[in-house]
Amino acid sequence: MRRYRRGQLFLIEIIVALSILFVLIAALFSTQQFSPPADTSNLDQLGHEILSTLVDSDILFTYLEQASYSFYKIGERIFDNSNETKVLVFDTIESGIPLIAGFKAYAYQMNGGQWDRVDIVNFEVTLPSGSETIVNEYYTPGFNGVFIEYKFQLLLWFEVQI
Amino acid sequence: MNRRGQIFLLLTVLVLTFIIGISTILIEVKRAQYYDPSTDSDRLFEIWDNAVDAVQQIYSVQIAINTQGPGVGGVYNAEIDAELVRLETYLNTRGFAASITRTIDADYKEDAASDPVEARMDSSVLIIISSSTGITIEQVLTINIVYTAFQNNNIVTITKSVNGVTIYLQGSTVTPTSGGTIVQDFGNGSFELSGAGTYDCLTPDQVLLPLSY
């Protein structure tokens, strides 16, 4: 009888000890919830700043006009990568984002009620499959004989998951 | 007896850890209501910036249309209204309720004869944009856009002024239409001219300013 009770106590002790260990480890990991949320995913804000920079320096507008000309008048699906304005757009975006972030951008023009994709910046890059992509869009009217509408879509993501 | 006290102690620790765990969840829930809507309002401010730029651009385009291309004459107010509706439609597709209305008739003035040569448009637009969470921004935007080509001796400089803020238009071009030649393009919106003649100054947003020197 005495021996049986001692075995029972030992068993309970082991179970309790294990569960305490488990809960303590779980609590240790959950303590990060007490700290303020980490400010890692500020890509949205960053994308907006980059677009503002492009707009203020008039680069974006010139680029959209040239891309539109290339698409509709020359008939090239992708606007020449070595074009000076396109390189400026590329460099402005690339220098504005963190090293571990990737980007891709699309230029659209309104054509009879639907958006034509007239050009792609950073064409070679494929969109990430396991990462969150932030989309920033900028709309601007333009003129080439008639009133036209452009929109520029900037996609940003982290190459490394944070 | 000693052992029972030990177990009691262990159970106390166990219960304490559970309490901490539950309170953590409660803090999360309590805090969520403060930082959740902020993402939406950030988006709203971005959209707002874009809308203001777009409205100003619509007026710039109208100046361009009036200085060149198919002269639409006095119908630009109707054109502006139609273009503001298109902007509303775009904002709606982005998931924001928008109402953009012209509150004052656009006033277009062109002064090709004098120095400086200028084309300007003045107006006022009421913009109301609401997000899905019910945050609304409402403001009357004063529009005052002036394109200028002014000459100083044989240097001509092309500028754009939006609500009093003047920028030099780097991407501009100047072509002589009769007599005269371009000596140098300074690359900052200024050009050195040579000889009397007439010149066409074209800004990056297609505003045409005829200059005689």
GROMACS .gro file of C-alpha atoms in nm:
model
  375
    1MET     CA    1   0.000   0.000   0.000
    2ARG     CA    2   0.271   0.245   0.099
    3ARG     CA    3   0.487   0.141  -0.198
    4TYR     CA    4   0.190   0.182  -0.439
    5ARG     CA    5   0.116   0.540  -0.315
    6ARG     CA    6   0.479   0.640  -0.346
    7GLY     CA    7   0.481   0.526  -0.713
    8GLN     CA    8   0.163   0.723  -0.780
    9LEU     CA    9   0.312   1.041  -0.629
   10PHE     CA   10   0.627   0.996  -0.836
   11LEU     CA   11   0.419   0.964  -1.154
   12ILE     CA   12   0.217   1.277  -1.073
   13GLU     CA   13   0.538   1.462  -0.996
   14ILE     CA   14   0.683   1.373  -1.335
   15ILE     CA   15   0.367   1.480  -1.518
   16VAL     CA   16   0.352   1.808  -1.328
   17ALA     CA   17   0.721   1.876  -1.382
   18LEU     CA   18   0.691   1.812  -1.756
   19SER     CA   19   0.385   2.031  -1.794
   20ILE     CA   20   0.554   2.310  -1.599
   21LEU     CA   21   0.856   2.288  -1.826
   22PHE     CA   22   0.629   2.298  -2.131
   23VAL     CA   23   0.424   2.592  -2.007
   24LEU     CA   24   0.736   2.786  -1.903
   25ILE     CA   25   0.890   2.744  -2.248
   26ALA     CA   26   0.561   2.849  -2.407
   27ALA     CA   27   0.545   3.155  -2.176
   28LEU     CA   28   0.902   3.242  -2.265
   29PHE     CA   29   0.815   3.254  -2.633
   30SER     CA   30   0.493   3.444  -2.575
   31THR     CA   31   0.666   3.724  -2.377
   32GLN     CA   32   0.744   3.897  -2.707
   33GLN     CA   33   0.378   3.993  -2.713
   34PHE     CA   34   0.445   4.228  -2.423
   35SER     CA   35   0.686   4.438  -2.628
   36PRO     CA   36   0.541   4.687  -2.878
   37PRO     CA   37   0.478   4.550  -3.229
   38ALA     CA   38   0.798   4.542  -3.432
   39ASP     CA   39   0.811   4.807  -3.704
   40THR     CA   40   0.943   4.580  -3.974
   41SER     CA   41   0.682   4.595  -4.245
   42ASN     CA   42   0.697   4.964  -4.336
   43LEU     CA   43   0.718   4.886  -4.706
   44ASP     CA   44   0.380   5.050  -4.762
   45GLN     CA   45   0.505   5.385  -4.632
   46LEU     CA   46   0.832   5.339  -4.820
   47GLY     CA   47   0.653   5.271  -5.148
   48HIS     CA   48   0.452   5.587  -5.105
   49GLU     CA   49   0.767   5.793  -5.041
   50ILE     CA   50   0.935   5.650  -5.349
   51LEU     CA   51   0.634   5.730  -5.565
   52SER     CA   52   0.627   6.086  -5.427
   53THR     CA   53   0.995   6.127  -5.511
   54LEU     CA   54   0.936   6.004  -5.865
   55VAL     CA   55   0.640   6.236  -5.910
   56ASP     CA   56   0.806   6.545  -5.764
   57SER     CA   57   1.113   6.507  -5.982
   58ASP     CA   58   0.891   6.473  -6.294
   59ILE     CA   59   1.066   6.144  -6.379
   60LEU     CA   60   0.752   5.934  -6.351
   61PHE     CA   61   0.550   6.151  -6.586
   62THR     CA   62   0.821   6.155  -6.855
   63TYR     CA   63   0.864   5.779  -6.817
   64LEU     CA   64   0.490   5.710  -6.854
   65GLU     CA   65   0.473   5.921  -7.169
   66GLN     CA   66   0.772   5.744  -7.324
   67ALA     CA   67   0.646   5.398  -7.223
   68SER     CA   68   0.306   5.477  -7.373
   69TYR     CA   69   0.470   5.599  -7.694
   70SER     CA   70   0.680   5.284  -7.713
   71PHE     CA   71   0.377   5.059  -7.657
   72TYR     CA   72   0.127   5.221  -7.893
   73LYS     CA   73   0.337   5.392  -8.159
   74ILE     CA   74   0.644   5.170  -8.190
   75GLY     CA   75   0.461   4.854  -8.086
   76GLU     CA   76   0.719   4.716  -7.846
   77ARG     CA   77   0.570   4.513  -7.565
   78ILE     CA   78   0.851   4.600  -7.325
   79PHE     CA   79   1.001   4.945  -7.334
   80ASP     CA   80   1.380   4.946  -7.390
   81ASN     CA   81   1.561   4.866  -7.064
   82SER     CA   82   1.855   5.094  -7.139
   83ASN     CA   83   1.635   5.400  -7.184
   84GLU     CA   84   1.764   5.688  -6.972
   85THR     CA   85   1.431   5.767  -6.804
   86LYS     CA   86   1.354   5.403  -6.733
   87VAL     CA   87   1.699   5.359  -6.575
   88LEU     CA   88   1.627   5.666  -6.360
   89VAL     CA   89   1.299   5.513  -6.244
   90PHE     CA   90   1.475   5.182  -6.174
   91ASP     CA   91   1.758   5.350  -5.979
   92THR     CA   92   1.523   5.568  -5.777
   93ILE     CA   93   1.320   5.268  -5.663
   94GLU     CA   94   1.621   5.046  -5.602
   95SER     CA   95   1.806   5.304  -5.393
   96GLY     CA   96   1.491   5.375  -5.193
   97ILE     CA   97   1.421   5.024  -5.066
   98PRO     CA   98   1.616   4.810  -4.815
   99LEU     CA   99   1.879   4.569  -4.947
  100ILE     CA  100   1.670   4.267  -4.855
  101ALA     CA  101   1.364   4.397  -5.040
  102GLY     CA  102   1.269   4.327  -5.399
  103PHE     CA  103   1.050   4.525  -5.638
  104LYS     CA  104   0.867   4.521  -5.964
  105ALA     CA  105   0.660   4.797  -6.122
  106TYR     CA  106   0.389   4.814  -6.385
  107ALA     CA  107   0.280   5.108  -6.599
  108TYR     CA  108  -0.077   5.119  -6.721
  109GLN     CA  109  -0.271   5.342  -6.956
  110MET     CA  110  -0.649   5.371  -6.976
  111ASN     CA  111  -0.761   5.262  -7.320
  112GLY     CA  112  -1.133   5.261  -7.390
  113GLY     CA  113  -1.245   5.176  -7.038
  114GLN     CA  114  -0.977   4.923  -6.953
  115TRP     CA  115  -0.620   4.945  -6.833
  116ASP     CA  116  -0.350   4.845  -7.083
  117ARG     CA  117  -0.025   4.735  -6.927
  118VAL     CA  118   0.221   4.938  -7.131
  119ASP     CA  119   0.545   4.855  -6.953
  120ILE     CA  120   0.716   4.660  -6.674
  121VAL     CA  121   1.012   4.785  -6.469
  122ASN     CA  122   1.245   4.512  -6.342
  123PHE     CA  123   1.096   4.263  -6.584
  124GLU     CA  124   1.342   3.983  -6.502
  125VAL     CA  125   1.232   3.948  -6.141
  126THR     CA  126   0.962   3.696  -6.056
  127LEU     CA  127   0.712   3.773  -5.784
  128PRO     CA  128   0.783   3.594  -5.454
  129SER     CA  129   0.571   3.295  -5.365
  130GLY     CA  130   0.625   3.288  -4.990
  131SER     CA  131   0.635   3.657  -4.906
  132GLU     CA  132   0.383   3.932  -4.854
  133THR     CA  133   0.372   4.177  -5.144
  134ILE     CA  134   0.284   4.542  -5.082
  135VAL     CA  135   0.119   4.726  -5.370
  136ASN     CA  136   0.134   5.103  -5.406
  137GLU     CA  137  -0.048   5.274  -5.686
  138TYR     CA  138  -0.026   5.621  -5.833
  139TYR     CA  139  -0.281   5.767  -6.072
  140THR     CA  140  -0.206   6.059  -6.299
  141PRO     CA  141  -0.381   6.217  -6.595
  142GLY     CA  142  -0.173   6.308  -6.900
  143PHE     CA  143  -0.197   6.461  -7.243
  144ASN     CA  144  -0.072   6.357  -7.586
  145GLY     CA  145  -0.316   6.534  -7.813
  146VAL     CA  146  -0.606   6.402  -7.604
  147PHE     CA  147  -0.669   6.355  -7.233
  148ILE     CA  148  -0.533   6.021  -7.111
  149GLU     CA  149  -0.503   5.843  -6.777
  150TYR     CA  150  -0.197   5.662  -6.650
  151LYS     CA  151  -0.143   5.455  -6.342
  152PHE     CA  152   0.183   5.330  -6.199
  153GLN     CA  153   0.183   5.026  -5.975
  154LEU     CA  154   0.478   4.957  -5.747
  155LEU     CA  155   0.512   4.610  -5.589
  156LEU     CA  156   0.747   4.570  -5.295
  157TRP     CA  157   0.833   4.265  -5.085
  158PHE     CA  158   1.099   4.134  -4.853
  159GLU     CA  159   1.326   3.868  -5.002
  160VAL     CA  160   1.379   3.735  -4.648
  161GLN     CA  161   1.081   3.671  -4.426
  162ILE     CA  162   1.088   3.884  -4.112
  163MET     CA  163   0.372   1.570   0.400
  164ASN     CA  164   0.684   1.730   0.267
  165ARG     CA  165   0.602   1.592  -0.079
  166ARG     CA  166   0.245   1.726  -0.070
  167GLY     CA  167   0.382   2.075  -0.001
  168GLN     CA  168   0.615   2.036  -0.297
  169ILE     CA  169   0.327   1.946  -0.530
  170PHE     CA  170   0.124   2.237  -0.398
  171LEU     CA  171   0.416   2.469  -0.477
  172LEU     CA  172   0.449   2.330  -0.828
  173LEU     CA  173   0.075   2.368  -0.888
  174THR     CA  174   0.095   2.731  -0.774
  175VAL     CA  175   0.367   2.799  -1.029
  176LEU     CA  176   0.161   2.623  -1.293
  177VAL     CA  177  -0.149   2.834  -1.219
  178LEU     CA  178   0.059   3.153  -1.219
  179THR     CA  179   0.198   3.077  -1.564
  180PHE     CA  180  -0.154   3.014  -1.694
  181ILE     CA  181  -0.271   3.346  -1.553
  182ILE     CA  182   0.018   3.523  -1.725
  183GLY     CA  183  -0.066   3.347  -2.050
  184ILE     CA  184  -0.433   3.446  -2.034
  185SER     CA  185  -0.354   3.808  -1.946
  186THR     CA  186  -0.118   3.825  -2.246
  187ILE     CA  187  -0.406   3.729  -2.473
  188LEU     CA  188  -0.628   3.992  -2.305
  189ILE     CA  189  -0.364   4.262  -2.361
  190GLU     CA  190  -0.343   4.164  -2.730
  191VAL     CA  191  -0.720   4.189  -2.769
  192LYS     CA  192  -0.731   4.522  -2.589
  193ARG     CA  193  -0.446   4.669  -2.790
  194ALA     CA  194  -0.574   4.553  -3.131
  195GLN     CA  195  -0.851   4.812  -3.142
  196TYR     CA  196  -0.594   5.091  -3.123
  197TYR     CA  197  -0.361   4.993  -3.402
  198ASP     CA  198  -0.596   4.818  -3.644
  199PRO     CA  199  -0.766   5.121  -3.806
  200SER     CA  200  -0.434   5.302  -3.850
  201THR     CA  201  -0.339   5.096  -4.156
  202ASP     CA  202  -0.658   5.211  -4.324
  203SER     CA  203  -0.599   5.578  -4.242
  204ASP     CA  204  -0.244   5.554  -4.380
  205ARG     CA  205  -0.392   5.430  -4.705
  206LEU     CA  206  -0.643   5.713  -4.699
  207PHE     CA  207  -0.370   5.976  -4.668
  208GLU     CA  208  -0.179   5.819  -4.956
  209ILE     CA  209  -0.492   5.821  -5.171
  210TRP     CA  210  -0.552   6.180  -5.066
  211ASP     CA  211  -0.204   6.288  -5.181
  212ASN     CA  212  -0.261   6.112  -5.509
  213ALA     CA  213  -0.604   6.273  -5.557
  214VAL     CA  214  -0.466   6.624  -5.496
  215ASP     CA  215  -0.183   6.562  -5.745
  216ALA     CA  216  -0.428   6.421  -5.998
  217VAL     CA  217  -0.663   6.720  -5.969
  218GLN     CA  218  -0.372   6.958  -6.028
  219GLN     CA  219  -0.259   6.744  -6.320
  220ILE     CA  220  -0.608   6.761  -6.472
  221TYR     CA  221  -0.578   7.141  -6.475
  222SER     CA  222  -0.225   7.120  -6.621
  223VAL     CA  223  -0.360   6.900  -6.899
  224GLN     CA  224  -0.634   7.154  -6.969
  225ILE     CA  225  -0.371   7.429  -6.999
  226ALA     CA  226  -0.180   7.206  -7.240
  227ILE     CA  227  -0.495   7.140  -7.445
  228ASN     CA  228  -0.567   7.512  -7.463
  229THR     CA  229  -0.217   7.612  -7.567
  230GLN     CA  230  -0.194   7.351  -7.842
  231GLY     CA  231  -0.372   7.061  -8.006
  232PRO     CA  232  -0.741   7.074  -8.081
  233GLY     CA  233  -0.840   7.407  -7.931
  234VAL     CA  234  -1.143   7.339  -7.716
  235GLY     CA  235  -1.193   7.706  -7.638
  236GLY     CA  236  -1.439   7.774  -7.363
  237VAL     CA  237  -1.561   7.419  -7.294
  238TYR     CA  238  -1.277   7.338  -7.056
  239ASN     CA  239  -1.504   7.364  -6.752
  240ALA     CA  240  -1.719   7.080  -6.885
  241GLU     CA  241  -1.403   6.881  -6.972
  242ILE     CA  242  -1.261   6.931  -6.623
  243ASP     CA  243  -1.589   6.809  -6.470
  244ALA     CA  244  -1.581   6.495  -6.684
  245GLU     CA  245  -1.219   6.429  -6.588
  246LEU     CA  246  -1.294   6.479  -6.217
  247VAL     CA  247  -1.566   6.213  -6.253
  248ARG     CA  248  -1.307   5.976  -6.401
  249LEU     CA  249  -1.085   6.042  -6.101
  250GLU     CA  250  -1.381   5.963  -5.874
  251THR     CA  251  -1.433   5.637  -6.060
  252TYR     CA  252  -1.070   5.545  -6.016
  253LEU     CA  253  -1.083   5.618  -5.640
  254ASN     CA  254  -1.397   5.404  -5.616
  255THR     CA  255  -1.216   5.110  -5.773
  256ARG     CA  256  -0.947   5.150  -5.506
  257GLY     CA  257  -1.220   5.107  -5.243
  258PHE     CA  258  -1.268   5.468  -5.137
  259ALA     CA  259  -1.588   5.670  -5.163
  260ALA     CA  260  -1.500   5.997  -5.332
  261SER     CA  261  -1.681   6.313  -5.429
  262ILE     CA  262  -1.480   6.569  -5.625
  263THR     CA  263  -1.659   6.880  -5.745
  264ARG     CA  264  -1.544   7.205  -5.898
  265THR     CA  265  -1.663   7.490  -5.673
  266ILE     CA  266  -1.537   7.783  -5.885
  267ASP     CA  267  -1.532   7.799  -6.266
  268ALA     CA  268  -1.185   7.753  -6.407
  269ASP     CA  269  -1.043   8.073  -6.542
  270TYR     CA  270  -0.795   8.032  -6.823
  271LYS     CA  271  -0.561   8.314  -6.927
  272GLU     CA  272  -0.301   8.309  -7.195
  273ASP     CA  273  -0.055   8.588  -7.253
  274ALA     CA  274   0.159   8.518  -7.556
  275ALA     CA  275   0.234   8.877  -7.656
  276SER     CA  276   0.405   9.002  -7.346
  277ASP     CA  277   0.717   8.909  -7.156
  278PRO     CA  278   0.704   8.677  -6.968
  279VAL     CA  279   0.490   8.452  -7.184
  280GLU     CA  280   0.248   8.272  -6.960
  281ALA     CA  281  -0.051   8.040  -6.956
  282ARG     CA  282  -0.245   8.007  -6.634
  283MET     CA  283  -0.554   7.854  -6.482
  284ASP     CA  284  -0.725   7.937  -6.155
  285SER     CA  285  -1.003   7.743  -5.990
  286SER     CA  286  -1.117   7.571  -5.675
  287VAL     CA  287  -1.217   7.211  -5.613
  288LEU     CA  288  -1.392   7.043  -5.320
  289ILE     CA  289  -1.255   6.696  -5.245
  290ILE     CA  290  -1.426   6.453  -5.007
  291ILE     CA  291  -1.276   6.105  -4.966
  292SER     CA  292  -1.400   5.842  -4.720
  293SER     CA  293  -1.253   5.507  -4.631
  294SER     CA  294  -1.451   5.193  -4.553
  295THR     CA  295  -1.391   5.239  -4.179
  296GLY     CA  296  -1.566   5.576  -4.191
  297ILE     CA  297  -1.268   5.812  -4.181
  298THR     CA  298  -1.332   6.111  -4.406
  299ILE     CA  299  -1.108   6.390  -4.533
  300GLU     CA  300  -1.284   6.692  -4.676
  301GLN     CA  301  -1.112   7.001  -4.808
  302VAL     CA  302  -1.143   7.277  -5.062
  303LEU     CA  303  -0.836   7.283  -5.281
  304THR     CA  304  -0.733   7.609  -5.442
  305ILE     CA  305  -0.585   7.563  -5.786
  306ASN     CA  306  -0.347   7.821  -5.920
  307ILE     CA  307  -0.118   7.691  -6.194
  308VAL     CA  308   0.104   7.914  -6.406
  309TYR     CA  309   0.341   7.808  -6.684
  310THR     CA  310   0.595   8.076  -6.768
  311ALA     CA  311   0.871   8.128  -7.022
  312PHE     CA  312   1.064   8.440  -6.930
  313GLN     CA  313   1.367   8.581  -7.098
  314ASN     CA  314   1.662   8.761  -6.955
  315ASN     CA  315   1.891   8.893  -7.229
  316ASN     CA  316   1.939   8.585  -7.448
  317ILE     CA  317   1.851   8.330  -7.181
  318VAL     CA  318   1.501   8.186  -7.167
  319THR     CA  319   1.381   7.998  -6.859
  320ILE     CA  320   1.070   7.779  -6.840
  321THR     CA  321   0.896   7.738  -6.507
  322LYS     CA  322   0.579   7.596  -6.359
  323SER     CA  323   0.423   7.747  -6.053
  324VAL     CA  324   0.163   7.560  -5.845
  325ASN     CA  325  -0.006   7.770  -5.575
  326GLY     CA  326   0.294   8.001  -5.564
  327VAL     CA  327   0.562   7.733  -5.552
  328THR     CA  328   0.781   7.764  -5.859
  329ILE     CA  329   0.985   7.483  -6.011
  330TYR     CA  330   1.216   7.493  -6.313
  331LEU     CA  331   1.105   7.246  -6.575
  332GLN     CA  332   1.409   7.036  -6.655
  333GLY     CA  333   1.259   6.827  -6.932
  334SER     CA  334   1.149   7.122  -7.143
  335THR     CA  335   1.247   7.175  -7.504
  336VAL     CA  336   1.282   7.492  -7.711
  337THR     CA  337   1.269   7.482  -8.089
  338PRO     CA  338   1.312   7.782  -8.320
  339THR     CA  339   1.012   7.823  -8.551
  340SER     CA  340   1.151   8.108  -8.761
  341GLY     CA  341   1.495   8.272  -8.748
  342GLY     CA  342   1.724   8.228  -8.448
  343THR     CA  343   1.904   7.922  -8.316
  344ILE     CA  344   1.952   7.747  -7.982
  345VAL     CA  345   2.309   7.790  -7.863
  346GLN     CA  346   2.296   7.583  -7.549
  347ASP     CA  347   2.061   7.375  -7.335
  348PHE     CA  348   2.162   7.419  -6.972
  349GLY     CA  349   1.957   7.116  -6.873
  350ASN     CA  350   1.778   7.298  -6.593
  351GLY     CA  351   1.493   7.454  -6.788
  352SER     CA  352   1.709   7.735  -6.924
  353PHE     CA  353   1.825   7.782  -7.284
  354GLU     CA  354   2.064   8.021  -7.449
  355LEU     CA  355   1.923   8.169  -7.770
  356SER     CA  356   2.092   8.343  -8.056
  357GLY     CA  357   1.932   8.581  -8.301
  358ALA     CA  358   1.590   8.735  -8.329
  359GLY     CA  359   1.307   8.499  -8.413
  360THR     CA  360   1.018   8.303  -8.270
  361TYR     CA  361   1.060   7.996  -8.057
  362ASP     CA  362   0.826   7.721  -7.933
  363CYS     CA  363   0.882   7.633  -7.568
  364LEU     CA  364   0.736   7.291  -7.479
  365THR     CA  365   0.715   7.176  -7.118
  366PRO     CA  366   0.729   6.805  -7.020
  367ASP     CA  367   0.351   6.809  -6.972
  368GLN     CA  368   0.300   6.942  -7.326
  369VAL     CA  369   0.222   7.306  -7.255
  370LEU     CA  370   0.325   7.514  -7.553
  371LEU     CA  371   0.450   7.867  -7.495
  372PRO     CA  372   0.532   8.065  -7.812
  373LEU     CA  373   0.812   8.311  -7.746
  374SER     CA  374   0.935   8.589  -7.970
  375TYR     CA  375   1.279   8.726  -7.907
   0.00000   0.00000   0.00000
